[in-house]
Amino acid sequence: MTTAALVTDAATVARRNLIKIKRVPDLLVFTTLQPIMFVLLFGYVFGSLAPQDPQGYREFMMAGIFAQTIIFGATITGSGMAEDMQKGVIDRFRTLPMHPGSVLAGRTVSDLMNNVIVLVVMSLTGLVIGWRIREGVLHAAVAFGLMLLFAYAFSWVMAFVGLKVRAPEIVNNAAFIVIFPLTFVANTFVPAENMPAVLKTIAGWNPVSTITHAARENFGNLFALPGRPGQSQAARLSEIEYTWALRHAEIYTLGWIVLLLAIFVPLSTAAYKKAVAR
Amino acid sequence: MEVPLSVVLAKIVCVSEAVRAEGLVKHYKEVKAIDGVSLSVPEGTVLGVLGPNGAGKTTTVRVLTTLIAPDAGRATVAGHDVVKEPDAVRSLIGVSGQYAAVDEYLTGYENLEMIGRLYHLKAAQAKARARELLAEFRLDDAADRPAKTYSGGMRRRLDLAGALVARPPVIFLDEPTTGLDPRSRGDMWEVIAGLVREGTSLLLTTQYLEEADRLADNIVVVDRGLVIAEGTADQLKDQVGGARLAVTVADTARLGEARGLLESIGSGASEVDEHTRTVTVPVSGGTESLLAAVRRLDEHQITVQDIGIRRPTLDDAFLSLTGHKAEETTEDDPAQDREREAQNA
Ligand SMILES: Nc1ncnc2c1ncn2[C@@H]1O[C@H](COP(=O)(O)OP(=O)(O)OP(=O)(O)O)[C@@H](O)[C@H]1O
Ligand SMILES: [Mg+2]
């Protein structure tokens, strides 16, 4: 099977998945309304914890909420694969002369496109409530690109889970139980440097923190929250970047992306080649 | 022009066989789903795989359609090994599994068009073929509705249409008419007859003996993972033996009495179907036993609704081969329970 077959077959599968987003109201809501709701809720509820500067908090929080939402967005790869397994669609695909990688490629790409929509919707909402990109378009592109790459790599993890678990509800519940703490024990919604010791260490090495940190830096939102009175910016920076991972957030995040892809692309592909419903 | 004999033989042996399976084995822990299934579908013919629930029909189809690898044995489709050359096999086959595998969110048209694209038909070709099949399967009215809104029978037909999209030379249908109403079943038989006329080779599984009798050139009977008989419908019927006398009485209460009378005429054990109020008994002398039966029943004033001598049906063959009826489900078979659980999971 040729690479051309991989590309055309993956495009056919991706198109099919995108039709589904259009037809299933739940997904459409998930894709558009939920991100708006999160930005507003977190921005105004948590923002009120910092009464002297709620605007600063909203700017600080945007990178965190971007990271959390696209990681959750990547979980639909898992429930989607599980549903296709359960309904026998994968059985049908596997008897067709398709490129064996095309179903997973199509799925992960369509879920990536879904995440792009999510990011656009959230960014617009963010801009409305006062979030700003302060380091120029290029840096913003790096921030968005890194987040999307991570979400894409995470899609392959979820694809593997979906193929093994085969029940969409279980995939969703399991994903929630793992991802919710993962995205909270991080610098997403509060500065991690103030956390209790154990949490602080976890947060310092959590890739969710490094994605968030890299994005914050590239958006120019790093100092949106005020430091202690009289504290220099250099001192403040070394306080925020309290681990090697945070000091090298982009490289560290890229490392995770490569690692996840290197492990889960082959694992998921092997699982797909053996997948049968029931 | 002289053709060497070996070439002729090679043609007969290899090319003329659409499907060949030798000793296929697939075990799931202690469940022997199939335990040495061998079969062959000569090109352009229909093979009916007949067997009760849990016999291993679906497992056999899954191995032959590259979905699962057998633990042992070998199978080829049009000469290509299903394990070593799955791509070659997939480009030659059309499959409709036991459970309709349609994409619920796509319309019927989109489903078929997508399958066409995945068989690498040209865009225009895939579109035209989709419309054509929707008309052929009487789905044109529902063509542009999501398949989610289809009835069970409509999904089933859409799934079957999916198997025909690329006009593959070898088609596998796992219980193609289960869940179809009589009209759709008749339509399906027409479609299958049409495919056969065009030279398609077909393997279909069924629990309906009538269907196998009507459609299949050859039949293999599987039970508990093994092929227990094979041959044409007539050959299988002949294995069961001679004529039978069948009597349907008007009053259920007299069924037992009728049975006693008929057993004294017949040459073997009788069979009673309370539901249809029918007693069947093997007989040796055709017309004489018929007359004797009429006389005896009349003497005892048992009203007869229907009486006749009939040749054994495939049902009889099935019963005598497997020791149980084709369509009866063994409710307390543990293997069945497992299967149901797996399906509900
Ligand atoms: N994935 C599996 N795991 C465990 N057991 C299985 C699996 N697939 C099939 N079996 C078992 O193998 C046996 C044969 O199953 P199969 O589905 O091939 O039967 P079948 O002839 O198609 O039956 P039916 O007429 O009910 O469709 C059954 O006992 C079934 O429970
Ligand atoms: Mg079956």
PDB file of N, CA and C and ligand atoms in Angstrom, chain A residues 278, chain B residues 28 31 33 51-60 98-99 175 207 335-336 338-339, ligand 1:
ATOM      1  N   ARG A 278     -16.609  -7.422  19.070  1.00  0.00           N
ATOM      2  CA  ARG A 278     -17.195  -8.561  19.788  1.00  0.00           C
ATOM      3  C   ARG A 278     -16.269  -9.755  19.831  1.00  0.00           C
TER       4      ARG A 278
ATOM      5  N   TYR B  28     -10.827 -19.702  21.478  1.00  0.00           N
ATOM      6  CA  TYR B  28     -10.834 -18.603  22.441  1.00  0.00           C
ATOM      7  C   TYR B  28     -10.776 -19.242  23.810  1.00  0.00           C
ATOM      8  N   VAL B  31     -12.921 -22.229  24.564  1.00  0.00           N
ATOM      9  CA  VAL B  31     -13.964 -22.363  23.535  1.00  0.00           C
ATOM     10  C   VAL B  31     -13.334 -22.641  22.172  1.00  0.00           C
ATOM     11  N   ALA B  33     -13.943 -22.260  18.905  1.00  0.00           N
ATOM     12  CA  ALA B  33     -14.875 -21.600  17.987  1.00  0.00           C
ATOM     13  C   ALA B  33     -14.916 -22.339  16.659  1.00  0.00           C
ATOM     14  N   GLY B  51     -25.406 -24.079   9.859  1.00  0.00           N
ATOM     15  CA  GLY B  51     -25.067 -24.578  11.186  1.00  0.00           C
ATOM     16  C   GLY B  51     -25.885 -23.872  12.240  1.00  0.00           C
ATOM     17  N   PRO B  52     -26.057 -24.525  13.393  1.00  0.00           N
ATOM     18  CA  PRO B  52     -26.834 -23.909  14.476  1.00  0.00           C
ATOM     19  C   PRO B  52     -26.048 -22.767  15.129  1.00  0.00           C
ATOM     20  N   ASN B  53     -26.660 -22.082  16.070  1.00  0.00           N
ATOM     21  CA  ASN B  53     -25.988 -21.006  16.803  1.00  0.00           C
ATOM     22  C   ASN B  53     -24.717 -21.521  17.434  1.00  0.00           C
ATOM     23  N   GLY B  54     -23.662 -20.722  17.317  1.00  0.00           N
ATOM     24  CA  GLY B  54     -22.408 -21.085  17.965  1.00  0.00           C
ATOM     25  C   GLY B  54     -21.623 -22.165  17.239  1.00  0.00           C
ATOM     26  N   ALA B  55     -22.042 -22.491  16.022  1.00  0.00           N
ATOM     27  CA  ALA B  55     -21.374 -23.568  15.289  1.00  0.00           C
ATOM     28  C   ALA B  55     -19.982 -23.158  14.822  1.00  0.00           C
ATOM     29  N   GLY B  56     -19.786 -21.853  14.618  1.00  0.00           N
ATOM     30  CA  GLY B  56     -18.495 -21.381  14.129  1.00  0.00           C
ATOM     31  C   GLY B  56     -18.590 -20.741  12.749  1.00  0.00           C
ATOM     32  N   LYS B  57     -19.793 -20.417  12.318  1.00  0.00           N
ATOM     33  CA  LYS B  57     -19.972 -19.828  10.986  1.00  0.00           C
ATOM     34  C   LYS B  57     -19.315 -18.454  10.894  1.00  0.00           C
ATOM     35  N   THR B  58     -19.642 -17.593  11.859  1.00  0.00           N
ATOM     36  CA  THR B  58     -19.096 -16.238  11.821  1.00  0.00           C
ATOM     37  C   THR B  58     -17.580 -16.261  11.962  1.00  0.00           C
ATOM     38  N   THR B  59     -17.088 -17.125  12.849  1.00  0.00           N
ATOM     39  CA  THR B  59     -15.638 -17.217  13.022  1.00  0.00           C
ATOM     40  C   THR B  59     -14.978 -17.617  11.703  1.00  0.00           C
ATOM     41  N   THR B  60     -15.555 -18.562  11.013  1.00  0.00           N
ATOM     42  CA  THR B  60     -15.010 -18.982   9.712  1.00  0.00           C
ATOM     43  C   THR B  60     -14.985 -17.809   8.741  1.00  0.00           C
ATOM     44  N   GLN B  98     -22.445 -10.428  10.068  1.00  0.00           N
ATOM     45  CA  GLN B  98     -23.722 -10.808  10.676  1.00  0.00           C
ATOM     46  C   GLN B  98     -24.445  -9.609  11.279  1.00  0.00           C
ATOM     47  N   TYR B  99     -23.659  -8.657  11.829  1.00  0.00           N
ATOM     48  CA  TYR B  99     -24.283  -7.491  12.437  1.00  0.00           C
ATOM     49  C   TYR B  99     -24.010  -6.301  11.530  1.00  0.00           C
ATOM     50  N   GLU B 175     -25.197 -14.626   7.275  1.00  0.00           N
ATOM     51  CA  GLU B 175     -26.638 -14.567   7.553  1.00  0.00           C
ATOM     52  C   GLU B 175     -27.289 -13.353   6.891  1.00  0.00           C
ATOM     53  N   GLN B 207     -29.024 -19.933   8.689  1.00  0.00           N
ATOM     54  CA  GLN B 207     -29.659 -20.922   9.552  1.00  0.00           C
ATOM     55  C   GLN B 207     -30.940 -21.395   8.883  1.00  0.00           C
ATOM     56  N   ALA B 335     -21.561 -21.771  26.083  1.00  0.00           N
ATOM     57  CA  ALA B 335     -20.869 -21.030  25.024  1.00  0.00           C
ATOM     58  C   ALA B 335     -21.769 -19.924  24.482  1.00  0.00           C
ATOM     59  N   GLN B 336     -23.036 -20.238  24.367  1.00  0.00           N
ATOM     60  CA  GLN B 336     -24.001 -19.247  23.889  1.00  0.00           C
ATOM     61  C   GLN B 336     -24.093 -18.066  24.843  1.00  0.00           C
ATOM     62  N   ARG B 338     -21.883 -16.985  26.861  1.00  0.00           N
ATOM     63  CA  ARG B 338     -20.692 -16.148  26.724  1.00  0.00           C
ATOM     64  C   ARG B 338     -20.834 -15.229  25.524  1.00  0.00           C
ATOM     65  N   GLU B 339     -21.345 -15.817  24.452  1.00  0.00           N
ATOM     66  CA  GLU B 339     -21.457 -15.025  23.230  1.00  0.00           C
ATOM     67  C   GLU B 339     -22.415 -13.858  23.434  1.00  0.00           C
TER      68      GLU B 339
HETATM   69  N1  LIG C   1     -14.196 -13.290  20.491  1.00  0.00           N
HETATM   70  C1  LIG C   1     -14.648 -14.423  21.053  1.00  0.00           C
HETATM   71  N2  LIG C   1     -14.315 -14.711  22.320  1.00  0.00           N
HETATM   72  C2  LIG C   1     -14.751 -15.848  22.905  1.00  0.00           C
HETATM   73  N3  LIG C   1     -15.525 -16.763  22.297  1.00  0.00           N
HETATM   74  C3  LIG C   1     -15.889 -16.528  21.033  1.00  0.00           C
HETATM   75  C4  LIG C   1     -15.477 -15.354  20.342  1.00  0.00           C
HETATM   76  N4  LIG C   1     -15.983 -15.393  19.084  1.00  0.00           N
HETATM   77  C5  LIG C   1     -16.690 -16.536  19.012  1.00  0.00           C
HETATM   78  N5  LIG C   1     -16.633 -17.223  20.176  1.00  0.00           N
HETATM   79  C6  LIG C   1     -17.297 -18.520  20.451  1.00  0.00           C
HETATM   80  O1  LIG C   1     -17.040 -19.399  19.385  1.00  0.00           O
HETATM   81  C7  LIG C   1     -18.200 -20.151  19.061  1.00  0.00           C
HETATM   82  C8  LIG C   1     -18.544 -19.955  17.588  1.00  0.00           C
HETATM   83  O2  LIG C   1     -19.000 -18.632  17.394  1.00  0.00           O
HETATM   84  P1  LIG C   1     -19.518 -18.087  16.017  1.00  0.00           P
HETATM   85  O3  LIG C   1     -19.859 -16.660  16.214  1.00  0.00           O
HETATM   86  O4  LIG C   1     -18.532 -18.394  14.966  1.00  0.00           O
HETATM   87  O5  LIG C   1     -20.833 -18.946  15.786  1.00  0.00           O
HETATM   88  P2  LIG C   1     -21.944 -18.826  14.663  1.00  0.00           P
HETATM   89  O6  LIG C   1     -22.015 -20.138  13.982  1.00  0.00           O
HETATM   90  O7  LIG C   1     -21.710 -17.640  13.810  1.00  0.00           O
HETATM   91  O8  LIG C   1     -23.259 -18.634  15.536  1.00  0.00           O
HETATM   92  P3  LIG C   1     -24.587 -17.768  15.262  1.00  0.00           P
HETATM   93  O9  LIG C   1     -25.471 -18.589  14.404  1.00  0.00           O
HETATM   94  O10 LIG C   1     -25.163 -17.598  16.627  1.00  0.00           O
HETATM   95  O11 LIG C   1     -24.171 -16.478  14.646  1.00  0.00           O
HETATM   96  C9  LIG C   1     -19.274 -19.692  20.014  1.00  0.00           C
HETATM   97  O12 LIG C   1     -19.344 -20.626  21.060  1.00  0.00           O
HETATM   98  C10 LIG C   1     -18.784 -18.375  20.515  1.00  0.00           C
HETATM   99  O13 LIG C   1     -19.222 -18.140  21.822  1.00  0.00           O
END
